[in-house]
Amino acid sequence: PGATATIAVPLAGAGAGDDRIADRLGRLLGPSFRAHFVARTRPRDAWSLTEREREIAELVAAGMTNRQLAEHLHVTVDTVKKHLTSVLRKTGCSSRTRLAVLWRQPT
């Protein structure tokens, strides 16, 4: 939420027609890009994470790798991956980065 991205597409020449083309592309492609790149996340209070999943999310948000998580929690990397997969599914996050950003946002 609140994040934006700019995609620069070089157009031949520098005429007024290029500006119209760029404006038109922005209007046409903007909704498609937003639909594709915006994560379909659920509200944090609806996440229903277990205690271990909350711990994993907190440590991911702190920047730990899967190996570091495994060592810290005294479990295997495969176990961490299973928990993390469950956390991502329950939260609707498509990446651990997205999870970390959302985890750090105030509720």
Short mmCIF file of C-alpha atoms in Angstrom, two decimals:
data_model
loop_
_atom_site.label_atom_id
_atom_site.label_comp_id
_atom_site.label_asym_id
_atom_site.label_seq_id
_atom_site.Cartn_x
_atom_site.Cartn_y
_atom_site.Cartn_z
CA PRO A 1 0.00 0.00 0.00
CA GLY A 2 1.28 3.39 -0.94
CA ALA A 3 4.14 2.00 -3.00
CA THR A 4 4.51 3.07 -6.59
CA ALA A 5 6.75 2.09 -9.44
CA THR A 6 7.68 3.85 -12.63
CA ILE A 7 8.45 2.01 -15.83
CA ALA A 8 10.31 4.04 -18.42
CA VAL A 9 9.67 3.08 -22.03
CA PRO A 10 11.90 4.92 -24.49
CA LEU A 11 9.92 6.22 -27.45
CA ALA A 12 11.46 7.23 -30.77
CA GLY A 13 11.86 10.95 -31.19
CA ALA A 14 10.73 13.62 -28.80
CA GLY A 15 7.60 14.93 -30.46
CA ALA A 16 4.22 15.78 -28.97
CA GLY A 17 2.83 12.52 -30.36
CA ASP A 18 5.20 10.58 -28.12
CA ASP A 19 3.70 12.21 -25.05
CA ARG A 20 0.21 11.18 -26.16
CA ILE A 21 1.40 7.61 -26.74
CA ALA A 22 3.04 7.50 -23.32
CA ASP A 23 -0.10 8.85 -21.63
CA ARG A 24 -2.26 6.31 -23.44
CA LEU A 25 0.07 3.43 -22.51
CA GLY A 26 -0.05 4.52 -18.89
CA ARG A 27 -3.84 4.54 -18.84
CA LEU A 28 -4.09 1.19 -20.60
CA LEU A 29 -1.37 -0.70 -18.79
CA GLY A 30 -1.63 0.79 -15.30
CA PRO A 31 -4.57 -1.35 -14.12
CA SER A 32 -2.98 -4.52 -15.48
CA PHE A 33 0.31 -3.83 -13.73
CA ARG A 34 -1.44 -3.00 -10.46
CA ALA A 35 -3.56 -6.18 -10.65
CA HIS A 36 -0.48 -8.30 -11.34
CA PHE A 37 1.97 -6.82 -8.83
CA VAL A 38 -0.18 -5.88 -5.84
CA ALA A 39 -0.21 -8.72 -3.33
CA ARG A 40 -3.60 -10.16 -2.44
CA THR A 41 -3.08 -9.95 1.30
CA ARG A 42 -5.64 -10.51 4.00
CA PRO A 43 -6.01 -8.15 6.96
CA ARG A 44 -3.48 -8.96 9.67
CA ASP A 45 -6.16 -9.80 12.25
CA ALA A 46 -7.50 -12.50 9.89
CA TRP A 47 -4.17 -14.28 9.46
CA SER A 48 -4.83 -17.02 12.07
CA LEU A 49 -1.16 -17.85 12.50
CA THR A 50 0.03 -20.40 15.02
CA GLU A 51 2.50 -19.33 17.69
CA ARG A 52 5.38 -20.89 15.69
CA GLU A 53 4.20 -19.20 12.46
CA ARG A 54 4.10 -15.83 14.24
CA GLU A 55 7.63 -16.47 15.49
CA ILE A 56 8.77 -17.32 11.94
CA ALA A 57 7.11 -14.16 10.57
CA GLU A 58 8.77 -12.02 13.24
CA LEU A 59 12.21 -13.46 12.50
CA VAL A 60 11.72 -13.14 8.73
CA ALA A 61 10.79 -9.50 9.30
CA ALA A 62 14.02 -9.14 11.29
CA GLY A 63 15.93 -10.26 8.19
CA MET A 64 16.88 -13.83 9.04
CA THR A 65 17.55 -16.33 6.28
CA ASN A 66 16.02 -19.81 6.34
CA ARG A 67 19.30 -21.27 7.57
CA GLN A 68 19.52 -18.68 10.36
CA LEU A 69 15.91 -19.39 11.31
CA ALA A 70 16.61 -23.12 11.47
CA GLU A 71 19.63 -22.62 13.70
CA HIS A 72 17.82 -20.15 15.95
CA LEU A 73 14.75 -22.39 16.34
CA HIS A 74 16.73 -25.68 16.48
CA VAL A 75 14.83 -27.19 13.55
CA THR A 76 15.76 -28.20 10.00
CA VAL A 77 15.72 -25.83 7.04
CA ASP A 78 12.96 -28.00 5.54
CA THR A 79 10.83 -27.42 8.64
CA VAL A 80 11.39 -23.67 8.32
CA LYS A 81 10.36 -23.82 4.67
CA LYS A 82 7.14 -25.64 5.57
CA HIS A 83 6.27 -23.09 8.24
CA LEU A 84 7.15 -20.19 5.96
CA THR A 85 5.06 -21.62 3.13
CA SER A 86 2.12 -21.85 5.51
CA VAL A 87 2.66 -18.27 6.71
CA LEU A 88 2.81 -16.96 3.14
CA ARG A 89 -0.36 -18.85 2.21
CA LYS A 90 -2.29 -17.67 5.26
CA THR A 91 -1.23 -14.05 4.83
CA GLY A 92 -1.67 -13.95 1.07
CA CYS A 93 1.90 -12.70 0.66
CA SER A 94 3.79 -13.73 -2.47
CA SER A 95 7.24 -13.28 -0.94
CA ARG A 96 9.07 -13.12 2.35
CA THR A 97 9.89 -9.48 1.56
CA ARG A 98 6.20 -8.61 1.30
CA LEU A 99 5.58 -10.51 4.55
CA ALA A 100 8.34 -8.56 6.31
CA VAL A 101 6.95 -5.24 5.14
CA LEU A 102 3.41 -6.09 6.26
CA TRP A 103 4.60 -7.57 9.54
CA ARG A 104 6.36 -4.33 10.44
CA GLN A 105 3.32 -2.15 9.67
CA PRO A 106 1.26 -1.07 12.68
CA THR A 107 -2.02 -2.94 13.03
#
